Amino acid sequence: MELDELTISRAILASQTNVLINHLELDAAVVGGGPAGLTCAALIAGQGKKVGVIEKKLSVGGGMWGGGMMFPRIVVQEEARRLLDLFGIRYTPFESGYYVARSVEAVSKLTAAACDAGVEFFNLMSVEDVMIKADKRISGLVINWTAVEMGKLHVDPLVMGSRYTVDATGHDAVVARLVEKKGGDIRVKGEGFMWADRAETNILNHTKEIFPGLVVAGMAANAVAGESRMGPVFGGMFLSGERAAQIVLREMKA
Amino acid sequence: MELDELTISRAILASQTNVLINHLELDAAVVGGGPAGLTCAALIAGQGKKVGVIEKKLSVGGGMWGGGMMFPRIVVQEEARRLLDLFGIRYTPFESGYYVARSVEAVSKLTAAACDAGVEFFNLMSVEDVMIKADKRISGLVINWTAVEMGKLHVDPLVMGSRYTVDATGHDAVVARLVEKKGGDIRVKGEGFMWADRAETNILNHTKEIFPGLVVAGMAANAVAGESRMGPVFGGMFLSGERAAQIVLREMKA
Amino acid sequence: MELDELTISRAILASQTNVLINHLELDAAVVGGGPAGLTCAALIAGQGKKVGVIEKKLSVGGGMWGGGMMFPRIVVQEEARRLLDLFGIRYTPFESGYYVARSVEAVSKLTAAACDAGVEFFNLMSVEDVMIKADKRISGLVINWTAVEMGKLHVDPLVMGSRYTVDATGHDAVVARLVEKKGGDIRVKGEGFMWADRAETNILNHTKEIFPGLVVAGMAANAVAGESRMGPVFGGMFLSGERAAQIVLREMKA
Amino acid sequence: MELDELTISRAILASQTNVLINHLELDAAVVGGGPAGLTCAALIAGQGKKVGVIEKKLSVGGGMWGGGMMFPRIVVQEEARRLLDLFGIRYTPFESGYYVARSVEAVSKLTAAACDAGVEFFNLMSVEDVMIKADKRISGLVINWTAVEMGKLHVDPLVMGSRYTVDATGHDAVVARLVEKKGGDIRVKGEGFMWADRAETNILNHTKEIFPGLVVAGMAANAVAGESRMGPVFGGMFLSGERAAQIVLREMKA
Amino acid sequence: MELDELTISRAILASQTNVLINHLELDAAVVGGGPAGLTCAALIAGQGKKVGVIEKKLSVGGGMWGGGMMFPRIVVQEEARRLLDLFGIRYTPFESGYYVARSVEAVSKLTAAACDAGVEFFNLMSVEDVMIKADKRISGLVINWTAVEMGKLHVDPLVMGSRYTVDATGHDAVVARLVEKKGGDIRVKGEGFMWADRAETNILNHTKEIFPGLVVAGMAANAVAGESRMGPVFGGMFLSGERAAQIVLREMKA
Amino acid sequence: MELDELTISRAILASQTNVLINHLELDAAVVGGGPAGLTCAALIAGQGKKVGVIEKKLSVGGGMWGGGMMFPRIVVQEEARRLLDLFGIRYTPFESGYYVARSVEAVSKLTAAACDAGVEFFNLMSVEDVMIKADKRISGLVINWTAVEMGKLHVDPLVMGSRYTVDATGHDAVVARLVEKKGGDIRVKGEGFMWADRAETNILNHTKEIFPGLVVAGMAANAVAGESRMGPVFGGMFLSGERAAQIVLREMKA
Amino acid sequence: MELDELTISRAILASQTNVLINHLELDAAVVGGGPAGLTCAALIAGQGKKVGVIEKKLSVGGGMWGGGMMFPRIVVQEEARRLLDLFGIRYTPFESGYYVARSVEAVSKLTAAACDAGVEFFNLMSVEDVMIKADKRISGLVINWTAVEMGKLHVDPLVMGSRYTVDATGHDAVVARLVEKKGGDIRVKGEGFMWADRAETNILNHTKEIFPGLVVAGMAANAVAGESRMGPVFGGMFLSGERAAQIVLREMKA
Amino acid sequence: MELDELTISRAILASQTNVLINHLELDAAVVGGGPAGLTCAALIAGQGKKVGVIEKKLSVGGGMWGGGMMFPRIVVQEEARRLLDLFGIRYTPFESGYYVARSVEAVSKLTAAACDAGVEFFNLMSVEDVMIKADKRISGLVINWTAVEMGKLHVDPLVMGSRYTVDATGHDAVVARLVEKKGGDIRVKGEGFMWADRAETNILNHTKEIFPGLVVAGMAANAVAGESRMGPVFGGMFLSGERAAQIVLREMKA
């Protein structure tokens, strides 16, 4: 067999634009491919829903790759250990209730699980705005190539429809802030001082639908609520992603 | 259990600096965490060797995340299909002999396999130089935080010893060029024009030990040899990584 | 009728990716959408050939928009007046044999003519490399989004096949330089001093096939030949574009 | 005839500075050469008025060149099809009521029409401020080379008088914001969420004289009114440009 | 003895990470290694306390190196002469009550004194946030490599606990502003006009605990209080550092 | 006593410009205030010579502040321990023959010693060129504010005369390269691969007068000689500085 | 005579630092060397007062060099013609009451006149702050090298005393804004729309002492008052400079 | 009289474009408005020739404004004192044969003299290339707005004809390097080490016609010849400018 460059180009273009067109109407759009977003996307897609993760960077994983201060290890507490097991992420106990995992393994296993569940990834894409019509509900995302913004090009976006949107963009709470800035009745309070225990305890309460069609997860949930921050302990991230998935799935059934 | 921030910090610092000190003497140092490097690292570590991947960026995966022109799909040809199967990367046939996989899945599955094989990842670290002593052999890498270079800080590097070094840094062939520039008897010819079939056919011949202790793999192998380039078809990358692993393992036994 | 955003997105994606896939095999690829490239593309496409213009910027027109020193007027000499007439560009005589046209009109009329002739435009795309196989002939272009380079992203290119390539990239002679740099038997001498009369007289001789499958036109032709430069007189650009079209069309018949 | 460089320079300088001096008193100054501005300028000039388009970039066309997400296609709905026909822009039907045109053709045909109607283009010029005297009416624009700002040079502007000014600068609503910022009784509310149908329906209502002598058109009209945005559907842009022209022409008669 | 690179690497890694882990619980964390911070740290450590100086730059010394307008001389008034003597910094009298010292000597002698007193330096580290728990008291600092911010990397911080924190970060009053911004009951008024005499007189009053666990010293004290600034006279800096040390030591005993 | 701002300004200006004018004719100019330069300057000045250190940055200390990879510890081997003792730098033994010191203490103690020996520091000044007259000997340095280059200002330099110049600028070997570039008979070979033992052993041989009036010390000596590099072990730096001082002092007597 | 470089260096250092020290107590400090500042400084110094012009750039002249839109001509109206005559600036009449002068000549003649009157220039210096003591009066300027800010260096300023300060810094009204920002009872309203006649008429009323010790002149006067702007007509600048000089001289006598 | 903005704009545009068109054929084009260029231009124009100074920056004066190391004083030696007197630049003797002048006065007086002699200034314009035709002689300059390059705009230049061109662009020797780079038989050797006496003595020999139609003056003359440099002594600059004027005037007569 002799490889043909044009067949390769055609294969990529045809496959992916097909996927893109087929995903212009999503059951759930998860914005941000960090730990909370990946967990959430994997669990929703695992129930047979059509899920897309929109990630502005080239790679998913967010801030988890760097561990704490560039030492690529993360800590997970007892409460979330079952999720490490679920995704096949190995760990070693440190002190009672503290488990240490390799950050690179955590990202890759979580991403692999999302892939296996059927999630489609749209990386290098940014959310510029949201679609809100007469029903006052977020019904889609206004997306563009991240490179358009990086190159300061003047190019119009396209729209991707979604029944539910999960804002898992971390401290920035990108989608929530867009809604707030343009007059939606939301207030993004910003994350508070460091207090890991409180932050990890309360994050599940803050993981909720804050605007019709919009659920916040992970640090975005704490940032909206003005909750404390927690540093490189990731149990809350996984659990918040799981909770967001449960909310979206329950709503879809309703 | 109440989470304690200092315990979290201590857990990360203690675990990772322990790993770092334990890995100052590697069996194999793989520079660059793209497809060839990941494949190679996974297969060497799978034989019980102590392997470290040194990756200058926050995330591994190299150029594979972006597929072709930001359409996140890659093509793999028949010859390398068995490696997709080995790593559990799913694919769909396009035309006879061409298989299309999702780039995000390919990166994450490959990385997960490397983790499972016991590879340690040192991301956010760059190779500034190599250690060559009286035996005229590369016996270690001079490493530094990538952030030191990004911030234009004046900070000295440290040294990580390795019995074998694999340069899997892509087109740049970073290690090979360092050796060439400082007078080692190597010439990095640079990659040639696009000709996928030729590039994919010859890459296995170019995957070899080009300097005592230094094996080149992936696009770095073709760049050293002045071979053609191939675009977003990745079979040759996987196969070259496999070949590099075989060379290193054979040498270690010798 | 109620407008639907998803239909709009689908219309754009489906139409253009269809065009892109259909144009992976071109009769002629014209690189650079300045005056020479537009003229050339319009005339080739006018003969029923499949022609694509690859333009790295958002807009075509090159340096013609700015006239001379940001005064948006261009000069055309007697010999090329018939091409102004052909494209419907109006002008006023200045002194005997000199005609002054509005630069904005010149660009838009020329582009409109190319569109009417059936040329497809691929703007915001750059040529990274060329495809040269066993027949030692340029048989395609290695293309990528310009934004990928602007954003310093690490993303693989795709390939667009073409029977003939016209380098109309101006002073930079991008394609010719790529071929020269990678060892093709071409020398790009760079443009000489200002001498408008000589530059305009000789440009037609320099407009030719300089490498199998590669024709140079406009300032790229003069840059390859080390010929003089001419400033904001554009007759030679139009005539060189016309000549390049004639060469390509003649070769296609042969 | 032997070409003379100094004659060429003189031709350009003399022609354009003559035009510039002759256009220091305009009937209508259209700021911004995107789809709304071009349509508006073409239609006013078509009635024999002296019209200048002031465009800060090298090329006109605004965001239309890039289509949606760099796929150079635009969508136009049924209501505006007659304007495509008027300007000779070809299109293909997609679904009922949706027409797809090539963005490059749309820009070039629209610009060509404006040129044919007698519009003069002042590209590479920015509006720094407006002239408002005792009659509390915008009677001119304070202009400067865009390059002065890009090069951070300290250079004074000049003034161009105009009976009517049309702000067609898109989302930025540059002129309206200048008036607002310096205390004119205007409020620029900024564009709302994406809702194409509503945005396209209401834009004609928002296209109006918002300050004595100042008419807003295109996205600037919606931005002033706080109206929804619409993405890469351009019918409203053309229609708003037409409406702005009608308003200016009617006022001039009054 | 033959030097071994891996032993050198191991020596540095083992020593410093040991120090870092041992200093995760400090008696006093001094943020900013300028004249006030160095003085303060030296005097607290001199009483046998565990003190860390966190300095964002590569070198300590702050603005003192540059003297006044890059003339590397500083002025110290009579009141603080005894501290120059204490640290062994030599000086020459200028006019009555004014002493001139070399800025380089002042920095190095002060730093040497702090080292001799047992202070540990954590340079190239920035304070991103503070830890505040249920007792509403600053009990630790959220730190990261400065290079992470310089390289715009997305990497989580770690936490360093401290019984007392001294903000000696100069005009920026970094820690105080963090507390203010996130809702702590502090107001940083910013430094006032130049009035050296007043500034030097009042600085001791402004050197105090402004929030539970947080003492301000040096220009940070004046910036919080809205006090005048003083220019290159450094007596107040030394005295304020001394006062801050006294406050912390007295509190520790209490 | 009431502090007067103008007296402070006058004190600084008068003192330092006096020093600067008095040091326009130096016995020895040491370029670069890193470990080798500081050692060298301290030892020459200790013999009663007029010595100036010209340092381009705000602070002296060079790369020593950052230890190895931002872990602020340095290693010194047995041979150089007596210099640590001489300068009062404390250390702890690691393994036999290896001593670990704190980088911040090493810089400050060394600088303090240089100050005590009477060295004058001219920081924030760069060497643009050298003065070489009929005797073909470096007899002075062409200096300018570093800020002039940083701000890309066009400002002429001044000249500082020196009987001997020591290039202690590290890897860059700034003075040696200036001489080489302008045709002096020197070749700067650049530092070789990492081989600490060889580098530390040979540095004393490379510390010598390489051009009439120019002695190289520290890494600049190894860079000129094409010698290996050594990483964060600093014994050779101290010893090379000492040797350079001996050479200069011996020559002065001759 | 053989030229000696050290004598040249000494001559410059000794002369200028002498001047600087002698001018630490000025009668009048004029900030900004544009047309208003130069006129003002020349006229005050002409009365035997000690005047310094502090100019942040390398060259004086401000925005006058560039004329209007980089066409280096300025317009002066009848009322100010006598000042052109006074300074020896030649002009040609355009229409009745309008005179056109060359901008380069205007700057150089005005500057020459200031030099002849005894003004000292401190170029490349910026005003960072002002000195205000118990009498609530501006009694000096806090100055620094502009290059310190350009190079983002952390270096303390010095202080220059002045009985009167004239803010002639143009639109920015640098000194006035500093006073406003730090709580002085001033409001800088910013310049209004373009209305040359009104702006030129009112500028003399706005030229006044707006804070004890601070007189505003030129565009700074109009910016403080919220007055209209005037573009490249410079009569008002000259007249305002003259008026500011009269105010300062009158106050000094009082 | 009521000021009219449009009349002001018209006055500037009409006057300067008239001048520009009238100066498209110069007797002498002096490139670079530093001390040598200004002297040269003043003396040629003083003989009734049509002279234009092309200056890339906003202001003329070059590096003279900054004196030595930002101390705005220059030194002139005995030999050139008569030129200071000629231009009315005042000075004070320092040591025998050394005179110190204020740099600001030197620039302004010299510029004023050039204006009085009838020189026209074209500031903010750069020389991109030269015109050389069949007679192998520089017969004109290819010029563009400097802002075009600063803004990285793609805009064509215009041509200004000149019988003689003087390259007075300082160290860069811009015109000479352009000629060298494009194959003219010139070699620009670059300036040598600092040796003021030699540099000042030889500069007159190096001031000559180095290519048909091209005379070099000032530091450009020394840079072409590979001569020593001289620092902030300006006698040679003035004398070289005078010599260049003499050469051009003599040739014109021939």
PDB file of C-alpha atoms in Angstrom, chain D residues 14-145:
ATOM      1  CA  ALA D  14      -0.818  65.019  -6.904  1.00  0.00           C
ATOM      2  CA  SER D  15      -3.899  62.896  -7.559  1.00  0.00           C
ATOM      3  CA  GLN D  16      -4.541  61.779  -4.053  1.00  0.00           C
ATOM      4  CA  THR D  17      -3.761  64.988  -2.184  1.00  0.00           C
ATOM      5  CA  ASN D  18      -6.061  66.708  -4.640  1.00  0.00           C
ATOM      6  CA  VAL D  19      -8.776  64.226  -3.788  1.00  0.00           C
ATOM      7  CA  LEU D  20      -8.095  64.638  -0.089  1.00  0.00           C
ATOM      8  CA  ILE D  21      -8.296  68.422  -0.211  1.00  0.00           C
ATOM      9  CA  ASN D  22     -11.445  68.229  -2.344  1.00  0.00           C
ATOM     10  CA  HIS D  23     -13.032  65.899   0.185  1.00  0.00           C
ATOM     11  CA  LEU D  24     -12.371  68.021   3.258  1.00  0.00           C
ATOM     12  CA  GLU D  25     -16.043  68.923   2.999  1.00  0.00           C
ATOM     13  CA  LEU D  26     -18.141  65.806   2.536  1.00  0.00           C
ATOM     14  CA  ASP D  27     -21.835  65.327   2.204  1.00  0.00           C
ATOM     15  CA  ALA D  28     -21.505  62.098   4.109  1.00  0.00           C
ATOM     16  CA  ALA D  29     -18.621  60.506   5.960  1.00  0.00           C
ATOM     17  CA  VAL D  30     -19.040  56.777   6.470  1.00  0.00           C
ATOM     18  CA  VAL D  31     -16.752  55.449   9.184  1.00  0.00           C
ATOM     19  CA  GLY D  32     -15.903  51.783   8.704  1.00  0.00           C
ATOM     20  CA  GLY D  33     -15.789  49.870   5.419  1.00  0.00           C
ATOM     21  CA  GLY D  34     -17.587  46.667   6.447  1.00  0.00           C
ATOM     22  CA  PRO D  35     -20.785  45.386   4.788  1.00  0.00           C
ATOM     23  CA  ALA D  36     -23.114  47.997   6.302  1.00  0.00           C
ATOM     24  CA  GLY D  37     -20.756  50.879   5.582  1.00  0.00           C
ATOM     25  CA  LEU D  38     -20.077  49.818   2.025  1.00  0.00           C
ATOM     26  CA  THR D  39     -23.775  49.373   1.261  1.00  0.00           C
ATOM     27  CA  CYS D  40     -24.617  52.708   2.797  1.00  0.00           C
ATOM     28  CA  ALA D  41     -21.814  54.573   1.039  1.00  0.00           C
ATOM     29  CA  ALA D  42     -22.655  53.045  -2.340  1.00  0.00           C
ATOM     30  CA  LEU D  43     -26.303  54.015  -2.096  1.00  0.00           C
ATOM     31  CA  ILE D  44     -25.696  57.612  -0.953  1.00  0.00           C
ATOM     32  CA  ALA D  45     -23.007  58.207  -3.548  1.00  0.00           C
ATOM     33  CA  GLY D  46     -25.327  56.678  -6.125  1.00  0.00           C
ATOM     34  CA  GLN D  47     -27.524  59.739  -5.635  1.00  0.00           C
ATOM     35  CA  GLY D  48     -24.706  62.060  -6.607  1.00  0.00           C
ATOM     36  CA  LYS D  49     -23.541  62.986  -3.121  1.00  0.00           C
ATOM     37  CA  LYS D  50     -19.904  63.400  -2.117  1.00  0.00           C
ATOM     38  CA  VAL D  51     -19.154  60.413   0.112  1.00  0.00           C
ATOM     39  CA  GLY D  52     -15.969  59.302   1.810  1.00  0.00           C
ATOM     40  CA  VAL D  53     -15.380  55.983   3.577  1.00  0.00           C
ATOM     41  CA  ILE D  54     -12.846  56.197   6.379  1.00  0.00           C
ATOM     42  CA  GLU D  55     -11.332  52.805   7.095  1.00  0.00           C
ATOM     43  CA  LYS D  56      -8.712  52.259   9.756  1.00  0.00           C
ATOM     44  CA  LYS D  57      -7.240  49.153   8.183  1.00  0.00           C
ATOM     45  CA  LEU D  58      -5.375  48.664   4.929  1.00  0.00           C
ATOM     46  CA  SER D  59      -8.300  46.790   3.398  1.00  0.00           C
ATOM     47  CA  VAL D  60     -12.053  47.278   3.567  1.00  0.00           C
ATOM     48  CA  GLY D  61     -14.510  44.428   4.168  1.00  0.00           C
ATOM     49  CA  GLY D  62     -14.300  44.180   7.942  1.00  0.00           C
ATOM     50  CA  GLY D  63     -15.165  40.810   9.442  1.00  0.00           C
ATOM     51  CA  MET D  64     -16.878  39.532   6.319  1.00  0.00           C
ATOM     52  CA  TRP D  65     -13.694  38.134   4.726  1.00  0.00           C
ATOM     53  CA  GLY D  66     -13.439  35.378   7.330  1.00  0.00           C
ATOM     54  CA  GLY D  67     -17.008  34.067   7.019  1.00  0.00           C
ATOM     55  CA  GLY D  68     -17.789  31.966  10.096  1.00  0.00           C
ATOM     56  CA  MET D  69     -14.831  30.618  12.061  1.00  0.00           C
ATOM     57  CA  MET D  70     -12.473  31.148   9.096  1.00  0.00           C
ATOM     58  CA  PHE D  71     -14.694  29.188   6.716  1.00  0.00           C
ATOM     59  CA  PRO D  72     -15.114  31.933   4.075  1.00  0.00           C
ATOM     60  CA  ARG D  73     -18.821  31.584   3.428  1.00  0.00           C
ATOM     61  CA  ILE D  74     -21.614  33.881   4.600  1.00  0.00           C
ATOM     62  CA  VAL D  75     -25.332  33.307   4.928  1.00  0.00           C
ATOM     63  CA  VAL D  76     -27.998  35.741   3.739  1.00  0.00           C
ATOM     64  CA  GLN D  77     -31.688  35.308   4.370  1.00  0.00           C
ATOM     65  CA  GLU D  78     -34.593  35.756   1.959  1.00  0.00           C
ATOM     66  CA  GLU D  79     -35.351  39.356   2.967  1.00  0.00           C
ATOM     67  CA  ALA D  80     -31.970  40.616   1.780  1.00  0.00           C
ATOM     68  CA  ARG D  81     -31.574  38.500  -1.321  1.00  0.00           C
ATOM     69  CA  ARG D  82     -32.513  41.414  -3.543  1.00  0.00           C
ATOM     70  CA  LEU D  83     -29.423  43.297  -2.335  1.00  0.00           C
ATOM     71  CA  LEU D  84     -27.168  40.384  -3.311  1.00  0.00           C
ATOM     72  CA  ASP D  85     -28.782  40.580  -6.730  1.00  0.00           C
ATOM     73  CA  LEU D  86     -28.348  44.347  -6.826  1.00  0.00           C
ATOM     74  CA  PHE D  87     -24.609  44.073  -6.206  1.00  0.00           C
ATOM     75  CA  GLY D  88     -24.139  41.008  -8.416  1.00  0.00           C
ATOM     76  CA  ILE D  89     -23.105  38.694  -5.597  1.00  0.00           C
ATOM     77  CA  ARG D  90     -23.864  35.085  -6.517  1.00  0.00           C
ATOM     78  CA  TYR D  91     -25.267  32.585  -4.041  1.00  0.00           C
ATOM     79  CA  THR D  92     -26.613  29.081  -3.684  1.00  0.00           C
ATOM     80  CA  PRO D  93     -29.708  28.140  -1.691  1.00  0.00           C
ATOM     81  CA  PHE D  94     -29.061  25.963   1.353  1.00  0.00           C
ATOM     82  CA  GLU D  95     -32.371  25.330   3.041  1.00  0.00           C
ATOM     83  CA  SER D  96     -35.547  27.237   2.370  1.00  0.00           C
ATOM     84  CA  GLY D  97     -34.844  30.954   2.832  1.00  0.00           C
ATOM     85  CA  TYR D  98     -31.102  30.586   3.480  1.00  0.00           C
ATOM     86  CA  TYR D  99     -28.582  31.532   0.816  1.00  0.00           C
ATOM     87  CA  VAL D 100     -24.853  30.943   0.982  1.00  0.00           C
ATOM     88  CA  ALA D 101     -22.384  33.285  -0.723  1.00  0.00           C
ATOM     89  CA  ARG D 102     -18.608  33.378  -0.878  1.00  0.00           C
ATOM     90  CA  SER D 103     -17.290  35.975   1.541  1.00  0.00           C
ATOM     91  CA  VAL D 104     -14.504  37.123  -0.788  1.00  0.00           C
ATOM     92  CA  GLU D 105     -16.966  37.703  -3.591  1.00  0.00           C
ATOM     93  CA  ALA D 106     -19.354  39.575  -1.313  1.00  0.00           C
ATOM     94  CA  VAL D 107     -16.656  41.985  -0.185  1.00  0.00           C
ATOM     95  CA  SER D 108     -15.248  42.612  -3.634  1.00  0.00           C
ATOM     96  CA  LYS D 109     -18.550  43.103  -5.412  1.00  0.00           C
ATOM     97  CA  LEU D 110     -19.849  45.432  -2.731  1.00  0.00           C
ATOM     98  CA  THR D 111     -16.652  47.473  -2.811  1.00  0.00           C
ATOM     99  CA  ALA D 112     -16.667  47.597  -6.586  1.00  0.00           C
ATOM    100  CA  ALA D 113     -20.217  48.899  -6.510  1.00  0.00           C
ATOM    101  CA  ALA D 114     -19.230  51.621  -4.059  1.00  0.00           C
ATOM    102  CA  CYS D 115     -16.338  52.631  -6.305  1.00  0.00           C
ATOM    103  CA  ASP D 116     -18.614  52.732  -9.336  1.00  0.00           C
ATOM    104  CA  ALA D 117     -21.009  54.946  -7.431  1.00  0.00           C
ATOM    105  CA  GLY D 118     -18.204  57.449  -6.838  1.00  0.00           C
ATOM    106  CA  VAL D 119     -17.283  56.773  -3.222  1.00  0.00           C
ATOM    107  CA  GLU D 120     -13.763  57.827  -2.247  1.00  0.00           C
ATOM    108  CA  PHE D 121     -11.887  55.588   0.175  1.00  0.00           C
ATOM    109  CA  PHE D 122      -9.572  56.894   2.868  1.00  0.00           C
ATOM    110  CA  ASN D 123      -8.068  53.716   4.199  1.00  0.00           C
ATOM    111  CA  LEU D 124      -5.363  53.491   6.880  1.00  0.00           C
ATOM    112  CA  MET D 125      -7.070  56.437   8.608  1.00  0.00           C
ATOM    113  CA  SER D 126      -8.627  56.433  12.049  1.00  0.00           C
ATOM    114  CA  VAL D 127     -11.193  58.696  13.656  1.00  0.00           C
ATOM    115  CA  GLU D 128      -9.721  60.144  16.848  1.00  0.00           C
ATOM    116  CA  ASP D 129     -12.489  62.528  17.720  1.00  0.00           C
ATOM    117  CA  VAL D 130     -15.396  64.496  16.307  1.00  0.00           C
ATOM    118  CA  MET D 131     -15.963  68.198  15.697  1.00  0.00           C
ATOM    119  CA  ILE D 132     -18.931  69.650  17.562  1.00  0.00           C
ATOM    120  CA  LYS D 133     -19.475  73.395  17.689  1.00  0.00           C
ATOM    121  CA  ALA D 134     -22.123  75.754  18.955  1.00  0.00           C
ATOM    122  CA  ASP D 135     -24.945  74.028  17.081  1.00  0.00           C
ATOM    123  CA  LYS D 136     -24.267  70.866  19.133  1.00  0.00           C
ATOM    124  CA  ARG D 137     -24.078  68.857  15.943  1.00  0.00           C
ATOM    125  CA  ILE D 138     -21.346  66.611  14.597  1.00  0.00           C
ATOM    126  CA  SER D 139     -19.974  68.619  11.731  1.00  0.00           C
ATOM    127  CA  GLY D 140     -16.714  66.833  11.081  1.00  0.00           C
ATOM    128  CA  LEU D 141     -14.256  64.097  12.022  1.00  0.00           C
ATOM    129  CA  VAL D 142     -10.853  64.405  13.598  1.00  0.00           C
ATOM    130  CA  ILE D 143      -8.720  61.984  11.605  1.00  0.00           C
ATOM    131  CA  ASN D 144      -5.222  60.651  11.716  1.00  0.00           C
ATOM    132  CA  TRP D 145      -3.162  57.938  10.093  1.00  0.00           C
TER     133      TRP D 145
END
